[in-house]
Tab-separated table of C-alpha atoms in Angstrom:
chain	number	residue	atom	x	y	z
A	782	MET	CA	-8.414	-16.873	-3.633
A	783	LYS	CA	-7.781	-15.691	-0.092
A	784	ILE	CA	-5.846	-18.787	0.978
A	785	VAL	CA	-3.377	-18.517	-1.895
A	786	SER	CA	-2.940	-14.780	-1.333
A	787	ARG	CA	-2.127	-15.381	2.317
A	788	ALA	CA	0.131	-18.295	1.396
A	789	VAL	CA	2.410	-15.920	-0.538
A	790	ALA	CA	3.548	-14.224	2.676
A	791	ALA	CA	3.753	-17.446	4.676
A	792	PHE	CA	5.820	-19.326	2.098
A	793	ALA	CA	7.901	-16.219	1.311
A	794	HIS	CA	9.381	-16.173	4.788
A	795	ALA	CA	10.253	-19.821	5.338
A	796	GLY	CA	9.898	-21.497	1.956
A	797	TYR	CA	8.190	-24.683	0.949
A	798	HIS	CA	10.006	-27.091	3.227
A	799	ALA	CA	9.776	-25.083	6.470
A	800	THR	CA	6.262	-23.635	6.255
A	801	PRO	CA	3.515	-25.748	7.819
A	802	VAL	CA	0.045	-25.674	6.283
A	803	SER	CA	-1.288	-24.657	9.687
A	804	GLU	CA	0.585	-21.341	9.354
A	805	VAL	CA	-1.047	-20.638	5.996
A	806	ALA	CA	-4.445	-21.655	7.338
A	807	GLU	CA	-4.078	-19.369	10.343
A	808	ALA	CA	-3.070	-16.441	8.120
A	809	ALA	CA	-6.131	-17.063	5.937
A	810	GLY	CA	-8.462	-17.494	8.910
A	811	VAL	CA	-9.424	-21.058	8.032
A	812	SER	CA	-8.690	-24.481	9.429
A	813	PRO	CA	-5.884	-26.675	8.097
A	814	ALA	CA	-8.545	-29.265	7.234
A	815	TYR	CA	-10.240	-26.724	4.954
A	816	VAL	CA	-6.944	-26.023	3.195
A	817	PHE	CA	-6.459	-29.752	2.639
A	818	ARG	CA	-9.977	-29.978	1.237
A	819	LEU	CA	-9.101	-27.360	-1.391
A	820	PHE	CA	-5.534	-28.412	-2.206
A	821	PRO	CA	-3.870	-31.806	-2.590
A	822	GLY	CA	-1.496	-31.330	0.337
A	823	LYS	CA	1.131	-28.723	1.048
A	824	LEU	CA	2.767	-29.316	-2.323
A	825	GLY	CA	-0.467	-28.521	-4.149
A	826	LEU	CA	-0.897	-25.355	-2.093
A	827	PHE	CA	2.686	-24.244	-2.759
A	828	VAL	CA	2.365	-24.884	-6.500
A	829	ALA	CA	-0.890	-22.899	-6.595
A	830	THR	CA	0.863	-20.094	-4.744
A	831	VAL	CA	3.792	-20.068	-7.185
A	832	ASP	CA	1.341	-20.034	-10.107
A	833	HIS	CA	-0.475	-17.110	-8.459
A	834	CYS	CA	2.800	-15.225	-8.008
A	835	TYR	CA	3.786	-15.620	-11.667
A	836	ASP	CA	0.249	-14.636	-12.710
A	837	GLN	CA	0.694	-11.399	-10.771
A	838	VAL	CA	4.094	-10.773	-12.341
A	839	THR	CA	2.798	-11.458	-15.855
A	840	ALA	CA	-0.283	-9.278	-15.425
A	841	THR	CA	1.821	-6.417	-14.044
A	842	LEU	CA	4.292	-6.594	-16.913
A	843	VAL	CA	1.506	-6.668	-19.490
A	844	ARG	CA	-0.292	-3.690	-17.910
A	845	GLY	CA	2.952	-1.752	-17.692
A	846	GLY	CA	3.866	-2.488	-21.298
A	847	GLU	CA	0.429	-1.785	-22.700
A	848	ALA	CA	0.186	1.509	-20.803
A	849	VAL	CA	2.816	3.135	-23.049
A	850	GLY	CA	0.768	2.476	-26.174
A	851	PRO	CA	2.547	2.069	-29.504
A	852	ALA	CA	6.253	2.447	-28.783
A	853	ALA	CA	9.676	1.004	-29.561
A	854	PRO	CA	10.438	-2.318	-27.850
A	855	ASP	CA	13.042	-0.717	-25.566
A	856	ASP	CA	10.471	1.819	-24.356
A	857	VAL	CA	7.938	-0.911	-23.677
A	858	LEU	CA	10.533	-2.958	-21.785
A	859	ALA	CA	11.445	0.116	-19.729
A	860	ALA	CA	7.779	0.591	-18.827
A	861	MET	CA	7.538	-3.080	-17.895
A	862	SER	CA	10.613	-2.714	-15.683
A	863	ALA	CA	9.067	0.268	-13.903
A	864	ALA	CA	5.855	-1.676	-13.348
A	865	TYR	CA	7.814	-4.640	-11.983
A	866	VAL	CA	9.818	-2.393	-9.649
A	867	ASN	CA	6.530	-1.154	-8.197
A	868	LEU	CA	5.237	-4.712	-7.841
A	869	ILE	CA	8.304	-5.996	-6.008
A	870	ARG	CA	8.010	-3.343	-3.359
A	871	ASP	CA	6.114	-6.256	-1.816
A	872	ARG	CA	9.230	-8.270	-0.998
A	873	ASN	CA	7.094	-11.359	-0.418
A	874	LEU	CA	6.758	-11.866	-4.170
A	875	ILE	CA	10.524	-11.874	-4.662
A	876	MET	CA	11.087	-14.105	-1.663
A	877	LEU	CA	8.477	-16.571	-2.895
A	878	GLN	CA	10.122	-16.717	-6.327
A	879	VAL	CA	13.530	-17.302	-4.718
A	880	HIS	CA	12.135	-20.072	-2.507
A	881	ALA	CA	10.386	-21.674	-5.480
A	882	GLN	CA	13.565	-21.592	-7.541
A	883	SER	CA	15.527	-23.117	-4.667
A	884	ALA	CA	12.977	-25.958	-4.382
A	885	CYS	CA	13.149	-26.916	-8.058
A	886	ASP	CA	14.440	-30.329	-7.030
A	887	VAL	CA	10.751	-31.095	-6.417
A	888	PRO	CA	9.377	-31.860	-9.920
A	889	GLU	CA	5.995	-30.200	-9.370
A	890	ILE	CA	7.644	-27.006	-8.129
A	891	ARG	CA	10.144	-27.045	-10.996
A	892	ASP	CA	7.202	-27.390	-13.407
A	893	ALA	CA	5.411	-24.446	-11.756
A	894	VAL	CA	8.535	-22.272	-12.069
A	895	ARG	CA	8.931	-23.297	-15.699
A	896	ARG	CA	5.260	-22.501	-16.401
A	897	GLY	CA	5.636	-19.135	-14.741
A	898	VAL	CA	8.797	-18.194	-16.593
A	899	ALA	CA	7.222	-19.353	-19.860
A	900	ARG	CA	4.187	-17.110	-19.251
A	901	VAL	CA	6.431	-14.165	-18.456
A	902	VAL	CA	8.631	-14.673	-21.532
A	903	ARG	CA	5.652	-15.088	-23.849
A	904	ALA	CA	3.906	-12.011	-22.454
A	905	VAL	CA	7.012	-9.824	-22.526
A	906	SER	CA	7.809	-10.943	-26.079
A	907	ARG	CA	4.262	-10.371	-27.302
A	908	VAL	CA	3.629	-7.014	-25.671
A	909	SER	CA	7.083	-5.506	-26.228
A	910	GLY	CA	7.796	-6.877	-29.687
A	911	ALA	CA	11.419	-7.187	-28.536
A	912	ASP	CA	13.795	-9.735	-30.018
A	913	PRO	CA	14.764	-12.808	-27.948
A	914	GLY	CA	18.103	-11.280	-26.891
A	915	ALA	CA	16.386	-8.183	-25.513
A	916	VAL	CA	13.856	-10.330	-23.664
A	917	GLN	CA	16.681	-12.378	-22.175
A	918	ARG	CA	18.462	-9.209	-20.998
A	919	PHE	CA	15.172	-7.964	-19.535
A	920	LEU	CA	14.815	-11.169	-17.504
A	921	ALA	CA	18.463	-11.048	-16.430
A	922	TYR	CA	17.954	-7.465	-15.274
A	923	GLY	CA	14.958	-8.629	-13.252
A	924	GLN	CA	17.011	-11.330	-11.575
A	925	LEU	CA	19.687	-8.761	-10.754
A	926	CYS	CA	16.982	-6.554	-9.228
A	927	HIS	CA	15.986	-9.514	-7.071
A	928	LEU	CA	19.548	-9.863	-5.807
A	929	ILE	CA	19.829	-6.137	-5.072
A	930	VAL	CA	16.558	-6.087	-3.160
A	931	GLN	CA	17.092	-9.372	-1.306
A	932	ALA	CA	20.620	-8.500	-0.185
A	933	ASP	CA	19.655	-4.832	0.404
A	934	LEU	CA	22.642	-3.754	-1.647
A	935	GLY	CA	21.319	-0.207	-1.866
A	936	ALA	CA	22.237	0.166	1.801
A	937	VAL	CA	25.821	-0.989	1.250
A	938	ASP	CA	28.157	1.953	0.691
A	939	GLU	CA	31.010	0.084	-0.943
A	940	SER	CA	32.279	0.180	-4.514
A	941	TRP	CA	31.368	-3.447	-5.270
A	942	ALA	CA	27.749	-2.856	-4.207
A	943	ARG	CA	27.558	0.373	-6.198
A	944	THR	CA	28.894	-1.533	-9.225
A	945	VAL	CA	26.174	-4.181	-8.929
A	946	SER	CA	23.338	-1.718	-8.458
A	947	ALA	CA	24.490	1.171	-10.699
A	948	GLY	CA	21.661	2.531	-12.804
A	949	ILE	CA	19.117	0.044	-11.508
A	950	SER	CA	15.863	1.145	-9.919
A	951	HIS	CA	14.757	-1.126	-7.140
C-alpha cells in the first residue's frame, strides 16, 4: 500500500512520537483524513508500517536463502546476510526498526516488533536449516550491521571502529 510505503521514510526520520500523520499523508499524496479512514490513528499506521518493514526483511532473507539452492546452513545464512546488506542500503528500513525498538514501551509497537522478529527467526530457521545458536548469531550480526551503518563506523579511521566493523559487509 502506497501510504505504508511512504510512511517508512517519514517514520524513519523522526520516529513514532515526533512524526505527524500529516507528514505521512503529504508524502503519500493523500489527505490526513484519508489516512485516518484507513488506519485507527497514528499508532495503527505506525504498527502497519513496522509490520510492512519486517515483511520486507523476511521476504528478502527468504529469497536470498532460497537462491543458493541446497546448501549447508552456513552458506544459506551467508546468502541471507548478503541479501540483507543489499536491502539495508535503504537506510530508512534500519532507522524504522531502530525507532520501533525504541518505542517498545507502547504495547502495540512492542507486539509489532515481536511479531516481526518472530517471522524473521522462523523464516531464517526454516530456510537455512541452521540450529538455534547459529540463528541467534545471525540476528546478532544483523544488529551489529545496524550499528555500523547507523553510526557510519566505516568512515571512522580509528582502531575501535575497525574492531567493531572488521569482516562485516555493510
